[in-house]
Coordinates of C-alpha atoms in Angstrom, one line a residue:
M1 CA 66.5 52.9 66.2
K2 CA 67.1 49.6 64.1
P3 CA 65.6 46.7 62.1
A4 CA 63.3 44.0 63.5
P5 CA 63.2 40.5 63.2
L6 CA 59.0 41.4 62.2
A7 CA 58.3 39.4 64.8
S8 CA 58.5 41.5 67.5
A9 CA 56.5 44.4 65.4
C10 CA 53.9 45.3 68.1
D11 CA 54.0 49.1 68.1
E12 CA 51.6 50.5 65.3
S13 CA 53.1 54.6 65.9
V14 CA 56.8 53.5 65.9
Y15 CA 56.4 50.4 62.7
G16 CA 53.3 50.6 60.9
G17 CA 50.4 49.9 60.4
K18 CA 50.9 46.8 58.1
A19 CA 54.2 45.8 60.0
T20 CA 52.0 45.3 63.0
Q21 CA 49.3 43.2 61.5
L22 CA 51.7 40.9 60.1
G23 CA 54.2 41.1 63.3
A24 CA 50.3 40.0 65.7
A25 CA 49.8 37.4 62.4
L26 CA 53.6 35.7 63.0
R27 CA 53.1 35.7 66.4
A28 CA 49.3 33.5 66.0
G29 CA 51.5 31.5 63.9
L30 CA 49.6 32.3 61.1
P31 CA 51.6 31.1 57.8
V32 CA 53.5 34.9 56.8
P33 CA 56.7 34.9 55.5
E34 CA 58.6 35.9 57.9
G35 CA 61.3 39.2 57.2
F36 CA 61.9 42.0 58.5
A37 CA 60.0 45.7 60.4
L38 CA 62.4 49.1 59.8
D39 CA 61.0 51.5 61.6
T40 CA 59.9 55.0 59.8
R41 CA 62.5 57.3 61.6
F42 CA 64.7 53.8 59.9
V43 CA 63.5 54.6 57.1
D44 CA 63.4 58.0 56.9
A45 CA 68.1 57.7 57.7
I46 CA 68.1 55.9 54.9
A47 CA 66.4 57.9 52.4
A48 CA 69.1 60.8 53.3
G49 CA 71.8 58.4 53.1
N50 CA 72.6 58.1 55.6
A51 CA 76.3 56.2 56.6
S52 CA 75.4 54.6 59.7
A53 CA 72.0 53.7 58.8
R54 CA 72.7 51.8 55.6
T55 CA 75.9 50.1 56.8
E56 CA 73.3 48.8 59.6
L57 CA 70.5 47.6 56.1
A58 CA 73.3 46.0 54.5
R59 CA 73.9 43.8 57.1
L60 CA 70.3 42.8 57.9
C61 CA 70.4 42.0 53.9
S62 CA 74.0 40.1 54.0
Q63 CA 71.5 37.9 55.9
M64 CA 68.4 37.0 54.0
T65 CA 69.4 33.5 51.7
G66 CA 65.7 34.6 48.9
P67 CA 64.9 36.7 47.2
V68 CA 63.0 39.4 49.3
A69 CA 59.6 42.0 49.2
V70 CA 59.7 45.3 50.2
R71 CA 56.0 46.9 50.5
S72 CA 55.3 49.9 52.9
S73 CA 53.9 50.3 55.9
A74 CA 52.7 53.8 56.9
I75 CA 51.5 54.7 59.8
G76 CA 47.4 55.1 59.1
E77 CA 47.5 53.3 56.0
D78 CA 44.7 51.1 55.6
S79 CA 42.1 51.9 58.3
V80 CA 38.3 51.4 57.8
S81 CA 37.5 54.7 56.5
A82 CA 41.4 54.9 54.0
S83 CA 43.5 51.9 52.3
F84 CA 46.4 53.6 50.6
A85 CA 45.7 49.5 48.7
G86 CA 47.8 51.0 44.4
Q87 CA 49.2 55.0 46.2
H88 CA 52.3 53.0 48.0
A89 CA 54.7 50.9 46.2
T90 CA 55.5 47.5 46.8
V91 CA 58.5 45.9 44.7
L92 CA 59.4 42.4 44.5
N93 CA 62.0 40.4 44.0
L94 CA 65.0 41.9 45.3
M95 CA 68.5 40.7 45.6
G96 CA 71.2 42.1 47.7
F97 CA 72.3 46.0 49.8
E98 CA 71.5 47.7 46.9
A99 CA 68.1 46.8 45.4
V100 CA 67.1 46.6 48.9
S101 CA 68.4 50.1 49.0
E102 CA 66.8 51.1 46.1
A103 CA 63.3 49.5 46.8
I104 CA 62.3 51.5 50.2
M105 CA 63.5 54.9 48.1
I106 CA 60.5 54.2 45.9
V107 CA 58.8 52.8 49.2
W108 CA 59.4 55.7 50.7
E109 CA 58.7 58.5 47.5
S110 CA 55.4 56.7 46.9
A111 CA 53.8 58.0 49.5
R112 CA 54.6 62.0 48.1
T113 CA 53.3 61.7 45.5
K114 CA 50.6 63.8 44.1
S115 CA 48.4 61.2 43.6
A116 CA 48.7 59.9 47.7
Q117 CA 48.2 63.5 48.8
A118 CA 46.0 63.6 47.2
Y119 CA 44.2 60.9 49.0
R120 CA 45.4 61.6 52.4
E121 CA 43.6 64.9 51.9
R122 CA 40.1 64.1 50.1
V123 CA 39.7 61.3 53.6
G124 CA 41.1 63.4 56.2
A125 CA 44.4 60.9 56.7
D126 CA 46.5 63.4 58.8
T127 CA 49.1 64.7 55.8
A128 CA 52.0 63.7 57.5
I129 CA 54.1 61.0 56.0
C130 CA 56.0 58.6 58.2
M131 CA 56.6 55.7 56.5
G132 CA 58.0 51.8 57.5
V133 CA 59.2 49.3 54.7
V134 CA 58.3 45.6 55.3
I135 CA 61.3 43.1 54.2
Q136 CA 59.5 39.9 53.4
R137 CA 60.4 36.9 52.0
L138 CA 59.4 36.5 49.0
V139 CA 56.5 34.0 48.6
A140 CA 57.2 32.3 44.4
A141 CA 53.9 32.0 44.0
D142 CA 51.9 30.0 41.4
V143 CA 48.0 31.4 42.6
A144 CA 47.4 35.2 44.0
G145 CA 44.1 37.2 45.0
V146 CA 42.6 38.9 47.5
L147 CA 39.5 37.2 49.6
F148 CA 36.8 39.3 51.4
T149 CA 35.4 38.3 53.9
C150 CA 32.6 40.2 53.3
N151 CA 30.6 40.7 49.5
P152 CA 32.8 44.4 49.2
V153 CA 29.4 45.8 47.2
T154 CA 26.9 44.1 48.5
G155 CA 28.3 44.0 52.3
Q156 CA 26.4 40.5 52.3
D157 CA 28.4 38.5 55.0
E158 CA 30.2 36.0 52.8
L159 CA 33.5 35.0 51.8
V160 CA 34.4 36.8 48.3
V161 CA 37.3 35.6 46.8
E162 CA 39.3 36.5 43.1
A163 CA 42.4 34.7 42.3
S164 CA 44.8 34.5 39.3
W165 CA 48.2 33.2 37.6
G166 CA 51.3 34.4 38.9
L167 CA 51.3 36.3 41.8
G168 CA 48.8 38.8 42.7
E169 CA 49.5 41.8 41.9
A170 CA 48.3 40.9 38.4
V171 CA 44.9 41.3 40.8
V172 CA 46.3 43.9 43.2
Q173 CA 46.8 45.9 39.9
G174 CA 43.9 45.2 37.7
L175 CA 46.3 44.3 35.0
V176 CA 42.9 41.2 34.6
I177 CA 39.5 40.3 34.5
P178 CA 40.3 37.5 37.9
D179 CA 38.7 34.5 38.9
S180 CA 35.7 35.0 41.5
Y181 CA 34.2 32.7 44.3
R182 CA 32.0 33.3 45.8
M183 CA 31.5 30.9 49.8
D184 CA 28.7 31.1 52.4
R185 CA 30.3 30.9 56.3
A186 CA 30.3 27.2 55.8
G187 CA 32.7 27.4 53.4
R188 CA 30.7 25.9 51.2
L189 CA 30.6 27.3 47.2
I190 CA 28.1 29.0 46.2
E191 CA 29.5 30.8 42.5
S192 CA 32.3 30.6 40.4
R193 CA 33.0 32.8 38.0
A194 CA 36.1 32.2 35.3
G195 CA 38.4 35.4 34.7
F196 CA 40.4 36.3 31.7
K197 CA 43.4 36.4 33.2
D198 CA 45.9 36.5 29.8
T199 CA 48.9 38.1 31.7
C200 CA 50.8 37.6 34.6
V201 CA 53.0 38.9 37.0
Q202 CA 56.1 36.5 37.3
R203 CA 59.9 37.0 38.9
V204 CA 62.5 38.0 36.2
P205 CA 65.9 35.1 37.1
G206 CA 67.9 38.4 38.2
G207 CA 65.7 40.5 39.8
L208 CA 61.9 41.9 39.7
T209 CA 59.5 40.9 37.5
R210 CA 57.9 41.3 34.3
T211 CA 54.1 41.1 32.8
E212 CA 53.9 37.2 30.7
A213 CA 50.9 36.2 28.6
V214 CA 49.2 33.1 29.7
A215 CA 49.7 30.1 28.1
A216 CA 46.0 30.1 25.9
H217 CA 44.4 27.4 27.1
L218 CA 44.7 29.1 31.1
V219 CA 43.3 32.1 30.4
E220 CA 39.7 31.6 31.1
Q221 CA 40.7 28.2 33.3
L222 CA 39.8 28.8 36.9
C223 CA 43.2 28.7 38.5
L224 CA 42.2 27.6 42.6
D225 CA 40.1 24.0 43.6
A226 CA 37.9 22.0 45.9
K227 CA 41.6 21.6 47.8
K228 CA 43.0 25.7 47.3
L229 CA 39.0 26.4 47.8
A230 CA 38.5 24.7 51.5
A231 CA 42.4 26.1 52.4
L232 CA 41.7 29.3 51.9
H233 CA 38.1 29.5 54.2
G234 CA 41.0 27.4 57.1
L235 CA 42.4 30.8 56.8
V236 CA 39.8 33.2 57.1
T237 CA 39.0 30.9 60.7
Q238 CA 42.3 30.9 61.6
C239 CA 42.9 35.2 60.9
E240 CA 39.1 35.5 62.7
G241 CA 39.9 34.0 65.2
V242 CA 43.6 36.5 65.6
F243 CA 41.5 39.5 65.0
G244 CA 38.6 39.2 65.1
T245 CA 35.0 38.5 62.5
G246 CA 36.2 42.1 60.6
P247 CA 34.7 42.3 58.0
H248 CA 38.7 41.6 56.3
D249 CA 41.1 42.5 53.0
I250 CA 42.9 39.7 52.8
E251 CA 45.9 39.2 50.2
W252 CA 47.2 35.4 50.4
A253 CA 49.5 33.6 47.4
F254 CA 49.5 29.7 46.9
E255 CA 52.6 28.6 46.3
G256 CA 52.5 24.5 45.5
D257 CA 49.7 23.6 48.1
A258 CA 51.7 25.4 51.0
L259 CA 49.3 29.0 51.7
Y260 CA 50.2 32.2 52.7
L261 CA 49.0 35.5 54.5
L262 CA 50.8 37.9 52.3
Q263 CA 48.6 41.3 54.5
L264 CA 45.1 41.8 56.7
R265 CA 44.0 44.6 57.1
P266 CA 39.9 46.0 57.2
V267 CA 38.0 46.3 54.3
T268 CA 37.5 49.9 54.3
K269 CA 34.1 51.8 54.7
S270 CA 33.5 52.7 50.6
A271 CA 34.4 49.3 49.6
A272 CA 31.9 47.5 51.5
A273 CA 29.0 50.3 51.2

């Protein structure tokens, strides 16, 4: 098979859950960065060094005019009972065939680590590894984070937002204490708490990312204002209109005032317990 535009990824058994979820979001008009979905057989072929697959990937990369993100999209990767966040790799800020092909290998290998395999066994996931990949335009995020459509600690029916400066990896990887916000279902702010965001993940001009120190006056300054919180509430309304009430775990990013949906998956039972 050949890579497909992300918006046309419909079959989870071919492209993995992340690609098909993002494909459905794109078709519904949600603000997802466009890109491509690589099916599991194509990714295996790249990992095996297949010449025709590498030629096709090089053709694809020649169509990309800016930096991209390479994300995992394994079969059964994210569900109500399991989330592989932190297990499978994401590689950001890539340009050109060589960088993208190396990133695909990193993602492919991440599913085969001892920790990833142990997690599969612990949650009862299929131990047969089928790794798809998503290649997307990189959002040059000023602020990014996660949003839960129920409280992941108490299970209460409210929106919980965690946010930090720069790319969302600072929050996802637990590099900072993010700002925390709680909103009711109508979007009214219940509580906001400043975190301690002394580092951020930023793009490196030549490719990839690095961790940088945050200016002292921003470390404990809230990074979301009322306008951005309202935009996030609107994104939840859009997502629930397409995917139902969930609950959902949403990764998002602001590039200036533009809000993007990077990922949507179910809140796992362990997170919502």
